[in-house]
Amino acid sequence: ELPFDDSSLDMVYMVTVLPEIPDQSRALQQVKRVLKPGEFLAVTELFPDPDYPWKSTTIKLGKAAGFEVDEVVGNFFSYTVRFRKP
């Protein structure tokens, strides 16, 4: 449970953290709950991380949580997926 009110944040930025969370789906639902409509979740992953997920995996998780992909930048070694809360 994130300690923020519903629709109270303009952005959430995760850097090499999503794969470390045991229940990623629940975590993303909490992020969606606290983001204002139309605002962003950015997920950055770096290849040296031992829990590095493929870009497609991160996109799949975000979409399953109800986010829309807004932009994807980077390459295999470092990427950021920016999602928008509808």
Coordinates of N, CA and C in Angstrom, one line a residue:
E1 N 0.8 -1.2 0.0 CA 0.0 0.0 0.0 C 0.9 1.2 0.0
L2 N 0.8 2.1 -1.0 CA 1.5 3.3 -1.1 C 0.8 4.3 -0.2
P3 N 1.6 5.1 0.6 CA 1.0 6.0 1.6 C 0.7 7.4 0.9
F4 N -0.1 7.3 -0.2 CA -0.5 8.5 -0.9 C -2.0 8.4 -1.2
D5 N -2.6 9.6 -1.2 CA -4.0 9.6 -1.6 C -4.2 9.2 -3.1
D6 N -5.4 8.8 -3.4 CA -5.8 8.5 -4.7 C -5.6 9.7 -5.6
S7 N -5.1 9.5 -6.8 CA -4.9 10.5 -7.8 C -4.2 11.7 -7.3
S8 N -3.1 11.5 -6.6 CA -2.4 12.6 -5.9 C -1.1 13.0 -6.5
L9 N -0.5 12.1 -7.3 CA 0.8 12.3 -7.8 C 0.9 12.6 -9.3
D10 N 1.8 13.4 -9.7 CA 2.0 13.7 -11.2 C 2.8 12.7 -11.9
M11 N 3.7 12.1 -11.2 CA 4.6 11.1 -11.9 C 5.2 10.1 -10.8
V12 N 5.4 8.9 -11.3 CA 6.1 7.9 -10.5 C 7.3 7.4 -11.4
Y13 N 8.5 7.4 -10.9 CA 9.6 7.0 -11.7 C 10.4 5.9 -10.9
M14 N 10.4 4.7 -11.6 CA 11.1 3.5 -11.0 C 12.3 3.3 -11.8
V15 N 13.5 3.2 -11.1 CA 14.7 2.9 -11.7 C 15.3 1.6 -11.1
T16 N 15.3 0.5 -11.9 CA 15.7 -0.8 -11.6 C 15.1 -1.3 -10.3
V17 N 13.8 -1.0 -10.1 CA 13.1 -1.5 -8.9 C 12.0 -2.4 -9.2
L18 N 11.3 -2.3 -10.3 CA 10.1 -3.2 -10.5 C 10.4 -4.7 -10.4
P19 N 11.5 -5.2 -11.0 CA 11.7 -6.6 -10.9 C 12.1 -7.1 -9.4
E20 N 12.4 -6.1 -8.6 CA 12.7 -6.5 -7.2 C 11.4 -6.6 -6.3
I21 N 10.3 -6.2 -6.8 CA 9.1 -6.2 -6.1 C 8.4 -7.6 -6.3
P22 N 8.1 -8.3 -5.2 CA 7.6 -9.7 -5.3 C 6.2 -9.7 -6.0
D23 N 5.3 -8.8 -5.8 CA 4.0 -8.8 -6.4 C 4.0 -7.5 -7.3
Q24 N 4.5 -7.7 -8.5 CA 4.6 -6.5 -9.4 C 3.3 -6.0 -9.9
S25 N 2.3 -6.9 -10.1 CA 1.0 -6.5 -10.5 C 0.3 -5.6 -9.5
R26 N 0.4 -6.0 -8.2 CA -0.2 -5.3 -7.1 C 0.5 -3.9 -7.0
A27 N 1.8 -3.9 -7.1 CA 2.6 -2.6 -7.0 C 2.1 -1.7 -8.1
L28 N 2.0 -2.2 -9.3 CA 1.6 -1.3 -10.4 C 0.1 -0.8 -10.2
Q29 N -0.7 -1.6 -9.6 CA -2.1 -1.2 -9.3 C -2.1 0.0 -8.3
Q30 N -1.1 -0.1 -7.3 CA -1.0 0.9 -6.4 C -0.5 2.2 -7.0
V31 N 0.5 2.1 -7.9 CA 1.0 3.2 -8.7 C -0.2 3.9 -9.5
K32 N -0.9 3.0 -10.1 CA -2.1 3.5 -10.9 C -3.0 4.3 -10.0
R33 N -3.3 3.8 -8.8 CA -4.2 4.4 -7.9 C -3.8 5.8 -7.5
V34 N -2.5 6.0 -7.3 CA -2.0 7.3 -6.7 C -1.7 8.3 -7.8
L35 N -1.6 7.8 -9.1 CA -1.3 8.8 -10.2 C -2.6 9.5 -10.6
K36 N -2.5 10.8 -10.9 CA -3.6 11.5 -11.5 C -3.9 11.0 -12.9
P37 N -5.1 11.1 -13.3 CA -5.4 10.7 -14.7 C -4.6 11.5 -15.7
G38 N -4.1 10.7 -16.7 CA -3.3 11.4 -17.7 C -1.8 11.6 -17.4
E39 N -1.4 11.2 -16.2 CA 0.0 11.4 -15.8 C 0.8 10.1 -16.0
F40 N 2.0 10.1 -15.6 CA 3.0 9.2 -16.1 C 3.7 8.3 -15.0
L41 N 3.9 7.1 -15.5 CA 4.8 6.1 -14.8 C 6.0 5.9 -15.7
A42 N 7.2 6.1 -15.3 CA 8.4 5.8 -16.1 C 9.1 4.7 -15.4
V43 N 9.5 3.7 -16.2 CA 10.2 2.5 -15.7 C 11.5 2.4 -16.5
T44 N 12.7 2.5 -15.7 CA 14.0 2.4 -16.4 C 14.6 1.2 -15.9
E45 N 15.3 0.4 -16.8 CA 16.0 -0.8 -16.5 C 17.4 -0.7 -17.1
L46 N 18.3 -1.3 -16.4 CA 19.7 -1.3 -16.8 C 20.2 -2.7 -16.9
F47 N 20.9 -3.1 -18.0 CA 21.3 -4.5 -18.2 C 22.2 -5.0 -17.1
P48 N 23.1 -4.3 -16.4 CA 23.9 -5.0 -15.4 C 23.1 -5.5 -14.2
D49 N 21.9 -5.0 -14.1 CA 21.0 -5.5 -13.0 C 20.8 -7.0 -13.1
P50 N 21.1 -7.8 -12.1 CA 20.9 -9.3 -12.3 C 19.4 -9.7 -12.5
D51 N 18.5 -8.8 -12.2 CA 17.0 -9.1 -12.4 C 16.5 -8.3 -13.6
Y52 N 17.4 -8.0 -14.5 CA 17.0 -7.2 -15.7 C 15.9 -7.9 -16.5
P53 N 14.7 -7.1 -16.7 CA 13.7 -7.7 -17.5 C 13.8 -7.2 -18.9
W54 N 13.4 -8.0 -19.9 CA 13.3 -7.6 -21.3 C 12.3 -6.4 -21.3
K55 N 12.5 -5.5 -22.3 CA 11.7 -4.4 -22.5 C 10.2 -4.9 -22.8
S56 N 10.1 -6.0 -23.5 CA 8.7 -6.5 -23.8 C 8.0 -7.0 -22.5
T57 N 8.8 -7.4 -21.5 CA 8.2 -7.9 -20.3 C 7.7 -6.7 -19.5
T58 N 8.5 -5.6 -19.5 CA 8.0 -4.4 -18.8 C 6.8 -3.8 -19.4
I59 N 6.7 -3.8 -20.7 CA 5.6 -3.3 -21.5 C 4.4 -4.1 -21.2
K60 N 4.5 -5.4 -21.2 CA 3.4 -6.4 -20.9 C 2.9 -6.1 -19.5
L61 N 3.7 -6.0 -18.5 CA 3.3 -5.7 -17.1 C 2.5 -4.4 -17.0
G62 N 3.0 -3.4 -17.6 CA 2.3 -2.1 -17.6 C 1.0 -2.1 -18.2
K63 N 0.9 -2.7 -19.4 CA -0.4 -2.8 -20.1 C -1.4 -3.7 -19.3
A64 N -0.9 -4.8 -18.7 CA -1.8 -5.6 -17.9 C -2.4 -4.9 -16.7
A65 N -1.6 -3.9 -16.2 CA -2.1 -3.1 -15.1 C -3.0 -1.9 -15.5
G66 N -3.2 -1.8 -16.8 CA -4.1 -0.8 -17.3 C -3.5 0.5 -17.8
F67 N -2.2 0.5 -17.9 CA -1.5 1.7 -18.4 C -1.4 1.6 -19.9
E68 N -1.2 2.8 -20.5 CA -1.0 2.9 -22.0 C 0.5 3.2 -22.2
V69 N 1.1 2.6 -23.2 CA 2.5 3.0 -23.5 C 2.5 4.3 -24.2
D70 N 3.3 5.2 -23.6 CA 3.4 6.6 -24.2 C 4.7 6.7 -25.0
E71 N 5.8 6.2 -24.5 CA 7.1 6.3 -25.2 C 8.0 5.3 -24.7
V72 N 8.9 4.8 -25.6 CA 9.9 3.8 -25.3 C 11.2 4.4 -25.8
V73 N 12.2 4.5 -25.0 CA 13.5 5.0 -25.4 C 14.6 4.1 -24.9
G74 N 15.8 4.2 -25.6 CA 16.9 3.4 -25.1 C 17.2 2.3 -26.0
N75 N 18.0 1.4 -25.5 CA 18.5 0.2 -26.3 C 18.5 -1.0 -25.4
F76 N 19.1 -2.1 -25.8 CA 19.1 -3.3 -25.0 C 19.7 -3.1 -23.6
F77 N 20.8 -2.3 -23.5 CA 21.5 -2.1 -22.2 C 20.8 -1.2 -21.2
S78 N 20.1 -0.3 -21.7 CA 19.4 0.7 -20.9 C 18.2 1.2 -21.6
Y79 N 17.0 1.1 -21.0 CA 15.8 1.6 -21.6 C 14.9 2.2 -20.6
T80 N 14.0 3.0 -21.1 CA 12.9 3.6 -20.3 C 11.6 3.4 -21.0
V81 N 10.6 2.9 -20.3 CA 9.3 2.8 -20.9 C 8.4 3.8 -20.1
R82 N 7.8 4.7 -20.8 CA 6.9 5.7 -20.1 C 5.5 5.3 -20.4
F83 N 4.8 5.1 -19.4 CA 3.4 4.8 -19.4 C 2.5 5.9 -19.0
R84 N 1.3 6.0 -19.5 CA 0.3 7.1 -19.2 C -0.9 6.4 -18.5
K85 N -1.3 7.0 -17.4 CA -2.6 6.5 -16.8 C -3.7 7.1 -17.6
P86 N -4.6 6.2 -18.1 CA -5.8 6.7 -18.9 C -6.7 7.6 -18.1

